[in-house]
Amino acid sequence: MQIGLATLRRRWGATIIPYAFVLPPLIYLGVLMFWPLARQLWMSLTDTQLTNPNVGRFIGLQNYECLLSDPSFYSALKVTLYYTIGSVMLGVTIGLISALAINRPFCGRPVARAILLFGWAVPNVASTLIWLWMYNGQSGVFNEIAMAIGLGRIPWLTSTDFALASIFAVTVWHVAPFVMLVVLAALQSVPEEVCEAARIDGADPLSVFRAVTFPHIRPAVQLVALLVAVWSIRRFELIYLLTGGGPLDSTSTLVVTLRQVAFENYELGMAGAYGAVGLVLALLVAALHYLVEQRRMKWMTQ
């Protein structure tokens, strides 16, 4: 009987312990993520105002109908897509090239690696304020350089021609070091003997990268591209601090517009609809990553 009770306790413990480990993160995600998300989605179906956020009348899909008939929504969506695609392409490409360069042994590599990681290590707000000073039209270092080489003063953040490009530069400075760090870790798993065998067979460096290196680091590149895309869709502080969404809404993404709708127009319900669209975009990016990964796994098993 005693042996039977001990066995029963062990089985009960083996059944309960995994749930005990999973329960805290589930509570954390439920309270701090899923409940606010569900609250936001519900709010997007109401006419809730910032002046009285606890009282909102259910109006169905009217906020989404207004959203789809508003030209500023399509402008924000277009800027968000441009910004996301550009950030992924530039950030991942520069990060990948930096990782390949820093992966080779050379004199001063630890110092070069520390310098390249600086952009990722500095807090976003602090570094963005430094960039804001460098872009300053009167005393910024970029305009000092432009004046020195005869280009004159350039309205980096106040011109519709330069504002988004200026934000791209800051974004890549933030993102590329993280991409470099992830890809650099993946490069450590590439078998050197396979690369050496390819070189002995006469493969040039580009062929070695295409046939040996990239297939090994591709999962890491896909994952980091997914992260950069999702971060770009939801990035707020960098864009808001640099341009506030201007000039003429040329840098106003969905998140920046959401803040304007919620805290300047006092329309929390409509802001919830903007947030729901951003959520759908992030889910579409995740679904695309899933399809690409499934295709890669299928190709590997063939």
Short mmCIF file of C-alpha atoms in Angstrom, two decimals:
data_model
loop_
_atom_site.label_atom_id
_atom_site.label_comp_id
_atom_site.label_asym_id
_atom_site.label_seq_id
_atom_site.Cartn_x
_atom_site.Cartn_y
_atom_site.Cartn_z
CA MET A 1 0.00 0.00 0.00
CA GLN A 2 2.87 2.37 0.91
CA ILE A 3 4.63 1.59 -2.38
CA GLY A 4 1.39 2.24 -4.21
CA LEU A 5 0.97 5.66 -2.56
CA ALA A 6 4.56 6.65 -3.34
CA THR A 7 4.11 5.69 -6.98
CA LEU A 8 0.87 7.64 -7.12
CA ARG A 9 2.58 10.72 -5.66
CA ARG A 10 5.42 10.51 -8.17
CA ARG A 11 2.97 10.22 -11.05
CA TRP A 12 0.90 13.09 -9.69
CA GLY A 13 4.03 15.20 -9.28
CA ALA A 14 5.23 14.36 -12.79
CA THR A 15 1.85 15.47 -14.11
CA ILE A 16 1.55 18.67 -12.09
CA ILE A 17 5.12 20.02 -12.20
CA PRO A 18 5.16 20.86 -15.95
CA TYR A 19 1.91 22.83 -15.54
CA ALA A 20 3.39 24.60 -12.51
CA PHE A 21 6.30 25.82 -14.65
CA VAL A 22 4.03 26.91 -17.49
CA LEU A 23 1.46 28.67 -15.31
CA PRO A 24 3.50 31.82 -14.35
CA PRO A 25 4.34 32.81 -17.95
CA LEU A 26 0.74 32.08 -18.96
CA ILE A 27 -0.52 34.40 -16.21
CA TYR A 28 2.04 37.03 -17.23
CA LEU A 29 1.06 36.87 -20.91
CA GLY A 30 -2.63 36.75 -20.08
CA VAL A 31 -2.59 39.80 -17.80
CA LEU A 32 -0.06 41.97 -19.63
CA MET A 33 -0.60 40.96 -23.26
CA PHE A 34 -3.76 39.05 -24.13
CA TRP A 35 -6.14 40.96 -21.87
CA PRO A 36 -5.00 44.42 -23.11
CA LEU A 37 -5.10 43.08 -26.68
CA ALA A 38 -8.64 41.78 -26.24
CA ARG A 39 -9.59 45.09 -24.59
CA GLN A 40 -8.19 47.03 -27.55
CA LEU A 41 -10.03 44.87 -30.09
CA TRP A 42 -13.27 45.35 -28.19
CA MET A 43 -12.65 49.10 -27.96
CA SER A 44 -12.25 49.24 -31.75
CA LEU A 45 -15.91 48.20 -31.98
CA THR A 46 -17.09 51.05 -29.74
CA ASP A 47 -17.20 54.86 -29.85
CA THR A 48 -15.06 55.21 -26.71
CA GLN A 49 -13.62 58.70 -26.15
CA LEU A 50 -10.48 59.61 -24.22
CA THR A 51 -12.48 62.01 -22.07
CA ASN A 52 -14.55 59.09 -20.72
CA PRO A 53 -12.64 55.87 -21.49
CA ASN A 54 -14.79 53.60 -19.31
CA VAL A 55 -17.98 54.36 -21.22
CA GLY A 56 -18.28 53.36 -24.86
CA ARG A 57 -21.26 52.42 -27.01
CA PHE A 58 -21.02 49.36 -29.23
CA ILE A 59 -21.12 50.51 -32.85
CA GLY A 60 -20.01 47.36 -34.67
CA LEU A 61 -17.64 47.91 -37.60
CA GLN A 62 -18.30 51.65 -38.03
CA ASN A 63 -14.76 52.56 -36.96
CA TYR A 64 -13.34 50.25 -39.62
CA GLU A 65 -15.71 51.71 -42.24
CA CYS A 66 -14.51 55.23 -41.35
CA LEU A 67 -10.93 53.96 -41.43
CA LEU A 68 -11.27 52.55 -44.94
CA SER A 69 -12.83 55.78 -46.21
CA ASP A 70 -10.12 57.99 -44.67
CA PRO A 71 -7.23 58.96 -47.03
CA SER A 72 -4.91 59.52 -44.06
CA PHE A 73 -5.24 55.81 -43.20
CA TYR A 74 -3.96 54.77 -46.62
CA SER A 75 -1.14 57.30 -46.33
CA ALA A 76 -0.12 55.87 -42.94
CA LEU A 77 -0.40 52.32 -44.26
CA LYS A 78 1.78 53.16 -47.27
CA VAL A 79 4.44 54.82 -45.08
CA THR A 80 4.36 51.83 -42.70
CA LEU A 81 4.90 49.37 -45.56
CA TYR A 82 7.71 51.49 -47.06
CA TYR A 83 9.35 51.84 -43.68
CA THR A 84 9.03 48.14 -42.80
CA ILE A 85 10.27 46.82 -46.15
CA GLY A 86 13.11 49.35 -46.28
CA SER A 87 14.18 48.62 -42.70
CA VAL A 88 14.23 44.87 -43.30
CA MET A 89 16.13 45.10 -46.59
CA LEU A 90 18.71 47.64 -45.45
CA GLY A 91 19.06 46.43 -41.86
CA VAL A 92 19.38 42.74 -42.70
CA THR A 93 21.68 43.32 -45.68
CA ILE A 94 24.08 45.62 -43.81
CA GLY A 95 23.97 43.39 -40.72
CA LEU A 96 24.72 40.30 -42.83
CA ILE A 97 27.64 41.97 -44.59
CA SER A 98 29.00 43.23 -41.25
CA ALA A 99 28.76 39.73 -39.74
CA LEU A 100 30.62 38.18 -42.68
CA ALA A 101 33.30 40.85 -42.42
CA ILE A 102 33.72 40.57 -38.65
CA ASN A 103 33.74 36.77 -38.78
CA ARG A 104 37.19 36.75 -40.37
CA PRO A 105 40.22 37.07 -38.09
CA PHE A 106 42.03 40.41 -38.38
CA CYS A 107 43.95 42.76 -36.14
CA GLY A 108 41.66 44.80 -33.90
CA ARG A 109 38.59 42.60 -34.43
CA PRO A 110 37.35 42.89 -30.79
CA VAL A 111 37.50 46.69 -31.03
CA ALA A 112 35.71 46.70 -34.40
CA ARG A 113 33.03 44.37 -33.02
CA ALA A 114 32.48 46.62 -29.99
CA ILE A 115 32.16 49.70 -32.22
CA LEU A 116 29.68 47.95 -34.53
CA LEU A 117 27.55 46.85 -31.55
CA PHE A 118 27.45 50.38 -30.14
CA GLY A 119 24.27 51.32 -32.01
CA TRP A 120 22.37 48.39 -30.53
CA ALA A 121 23.70 48.84 -26.98
CA VAL A 122 22.77 52.53 -26.60
CA PRO A 123 19.18 53.18 -25.40
CA ASN A 124 16.92 54.13 -28.28
CA VAL A 125 15.73 57.44 -26.86
CA ALA A 126 19.24 58.64 -25.97
CA SER A 127 20.72 57.75 -29.36
CA THR A 128 17.71 59.21 -31.21
CA LEU A 129 18.20 62.53 -29.42
CA ILE A 130 21.87 62.51 -30.50
CA TRP A 131 20.78 61.89 -34.09
CA LEU A 132 18.23 64.71 -33.73
CA TRP A 133 21.07 67.06 -32.82
CA MET A 134 23.20 65.84 -35.74
CA TYR A 135 20.28 66.48 -38.13
CA ASN A 136 19.72 69.98 -36.71
CA GLY A 137 19.35 72.51 -39.51
CA GLN A 138 21.47 75.22 -37.85
CA SER A 139 24.05 73.50 -35.64
CA GLY A 140 23.93 69.85 -36.76
CA VAL A 141 27.15 68.13 -37.80
CA PHE A 142 25.62 66.81 -41.04
CA ASN A 143 24.83 70.30 -42.26
CA GLU A 144 28.33 71.44 -41.25
CA ILE A 145 29.73 68.70 -43.51
CA ALA A 146 27.24 69.55 -46.27
CA MET A 147 28.25 73.22 -46.09
CA ALA A 148 31.95 72.31 -46.14
CA ILE A 149 31.61 70.34 -49.39
CA GLY A 150 29.39 72.97 -51.01
CA LEU A 151 25.98 71.27 -50.83
CA GLY A 152 24.43 73.95 -48.63
CA ARG A 153 22.08 73.32 -45.77
CA ILE A 154 19.87 70.27 -46.20
CA PRO A 155 16.48 70.05 -44.41
CA TRP A 156 17.06 66.50 -43.23
CA LEU A 157 13.91 66.22 -41.09
CA THR A 158 11.74 69.04 -42.41
CA SER A 159 11.60 68.13 -46.09
CA THR A 160 9.28 65.49 -47.52
CA ASP A 161 12.16 64.43 -49.79
CA PHE A 162 14.65 63.73 -46.99
CA ALA A 163 12.66 62.98 -43.83
CA LEU A 164 11.92 59.28 -44.44
CA ALA A 165 15.46 58.64 -45.73
CA SER A 166 16.87 60.30 -42.59
CA ILE A 167 14.71 58.02 -40.42
CA PHE A 168 15.92 55.01 -42.41
CA ALA A 169 19.52 55.93 -41.58
CA VAL A 170 18.79 56.02 -37.83
CA THR A 171 16.76 52.80 -38.00
CA VAL A 172 19.50 50.90 -39.79
CA TRP A 173 22.03 52.21 -37.26
CA HIS A 174 19.84 50.68 -34.54
CA VAL A 175 18.91 47.42 -36.28
CA ALA A 176 22.02 46.33 -38.19
CA PRO A 177 24.14 45.59 -35.06
CA PHE A 178 21.46 43.24 -33.73
CA VAL A 179 21.26 41.46 -37.10
CA MET A 180 25.06 41.24 -37.15
CA LEU A 181 25.11 39.67 -33.68
CA VAL A 182 22.52 37.00 -34.57
CA VAL A 183 24.11 36.13 -37.92
CA LEU A 184 27.57 36.09 -36.34
CA ALA A 185 26.37 33.45 -33.87
CA ALA A 186 24.90 31.44 -36.76
CA LEU A 187 28.17 31.66 -38.68
CA GLN A 188 29.92 29.81 -35.86
CA SER A 189 27.88 26.69 -36.78
CA VAL A 190 29.08 26.61 -40.39
CA PRO A 191 31.45 23.61 -40.72
CA GLU A 192 34.84 24.95 -41.80
CA GLU A 193 35.86 21.61 -43.31
CA VAL A 194 32.98 21.81 -45.81
CA CYS A 195 34.01 25.34 -46.79
CA GLU A 196 37.61 24.20 -47.15
CA ALA A 197 36.55 21.24 -49.34
CA ALA A 198 34.59 23.62 -51.59
CA ARG A 199 37.64 25.89 -51.92
CA ILE A 200 39.87 22.90 -52.80
CA ASP A 201 37.35 21.98 -55.52
CA GLY A 202 37.89 25.43 -57.00
CA ALA A 203 34.84 27.29 -55.69
CA ASP A 204 35.25 31.07 -55.48
CA PRO A 205 34.23 32.92 -52.27
CA LEU A 206 30.81 33.88 -53.67
CA SER A 207 30.06 30.25 -54.60
CA VAL A 208 31.15 29.07 -51.14
CA PHE A 209 28.80 31.59 -49.55
CA ARG A 210 25.88 30.66 -51.82
CA ALA A 211 26.28 26.86 -51.63
CA VAL A 212 27.63 26.31 -48.10
CA THR A 213 27.43 29.33 -45.81
CA PHE A 214 24.03 30.78 -46.60
CA PRO A 215 22.05 27.49 -46.30
CA HIS A 216 23.45 27.13 -42.78
CA ILE A 217 22.65 30.67 -41.66
CA ARG A 218 19.36 31.00 -43.56
CA PRO A 219 17.10 30.09 -40.58
CA ALA A 220 18.80 32.77 -38.48
CA VAL A 221 18.48 35.34 -41.28
CA GLN A 222 14.77 34.52 -41.73
CA LEU A 223 14.14 34.80 -38.00
CA VAL A 224 15.94 38.11 -37.62
CA ALA A 225 14.14 39.47 -40.71
CA LEU A 226 10.84 38.55 -39.04
CA LEU A 227 11.84 40.33 -35.82
CA VAL A 228 12.99 43.45 -37.67
CA ALA A 229 9.74 43.54 -39.66
CA VAL A 230 7.55 43.28 -36.55
CA TRP A 231 9.65 45.86 -34.69
CA SER A 232 9.40 48.22 -37.67
CA ILE A 233 5.60 47.94 -37.77
CA ARG A 234 5.34 48.86 -34.07
CA ARG A 235 8.28 51.33 -33.83
CA PHE A 236 7.14 54.63 -32.36
CA GLU A 237 9.69 56.48 -30.26
CA LEU A 238 12.32 56.86 -32.98
CA ILE A 239 9.94 58.31 -35.58
CA TYR A 240 8.02 60.45 -33.11
CA LEU A 241 11.16 61.98 -31.61
CA LEU A 242 12.72 62.74 -34.99
CA THR A 243 9.77 64.08 -37.00
CA GLY A 244 6.55 63.55 -35.03
CA GLY A 245 5.13 62.03 -38.23
CA GLY A 246 5.79 65.14 -40.36
CA PRO A 247 6.37 66.96 -42.53
CA LEU A 248 2.88 66.70 -44.08
CA ASP A 249 2.47 63.16 -42.65
CA SER A 250 5.29 61.91 -44.90
CA THR A 251 6.72 59.84 -42.00
CA SER A 252 3.47 59.12 -40.14
CA THR A 253 3.21 55.35 -39.72
CA LEU A 254 0.18 53.52 -38.31
CA VAL A 255 1.55 53.71 -34.76
CA VAL A 256 2.29 57.44 -34.97
CA THR A 257 -1.18 58.06 -36.43
CA LEU A 258 -2.70 55.92 -33.68
CA ARG A 259 -1.18 58.23 -31.05
CA GLN A 260 -2.53 61.26 -32.87
CA VAL A 261 -6.04 59.78 -33.12
CA ALA A 262 -6.07 58.65 -29.48
CA PHE A 263 -4.48 61.63 -27.71
CA GLU A 264 -5.13 64.59 -30.02
CA ASN A 265 -8.51 63.63 -31.49
CA TYR A 266 -9.59 61.82 -28.25
CA GLU A 267 -11.01 58.89 -30.29
CA LEU A 268 -9.94 55.74 -28.47
CA GLY A 269 -12.31 53.55 -30.48
CA MET A 270 -10.81 54.67 -33.79
CA ALA A 271 -7.31 54.32 -32.32
CA GLY A 272 -8.18 50.72 -31.44
CA ALA A 273 -9.07 50.12 -35.10
CA TYR A 274 -5.64 51.48 -36.15
CA GLY A 275 -4.04 49.12 -33.62
CA ALA A 276 -6.01 46.16 -34.99
CA VAL A 277 -4.72 46.90 -38.50
CA GLY A 278 -1.16 46.95 -37.16
CA LEU A 279 -1.79 43.62 -35.47
CA VAL A 280 -3.06 42.12 -38.73
CA LEU A 281 0.08 43.35 -40.52
CA ALA A 282 2.33 41.71 -37.89
CA LEU A 283 0.37 38.45 -38.16
CA LEU A 284 0.70 38.52 -41.96
CA VAL A 285 4.47 38.89 -41.62
CA ALA A 286 4.53 35.94 -39.18
CA ALA A 287 2.40 33.86 -41.56
CA LEU A 288 4.76 34.67 -44.45
CA HIS A 289 7.72 33.59 -42.33
CA TYR A 290 5.91 30.33 -41.48
CA LEU A 291 5.21 29.56 -45.15
CA VAL A 292 8.82 30.25 -46.15
CA GLU A 293 10.09 28.08 -43.30
CA GLN A 294 7.73 25.23 -44.26
CA ARG A 295 8.93 25.46 -47.85
CA ARG A 296 12.56 25.34 -46.69
CA MET A 297 11.90 22.29 -44.49
CA LYS A 298 10.14 20.53 -47.38
CA TRP A 299 13.09 21.27 -49.67
CA MET A 300 15.52 19.87 -47.08
CA THR A 301 13.61 16.61 -46.72
CA GLN A 302 13.44 15.97 -50.46
#
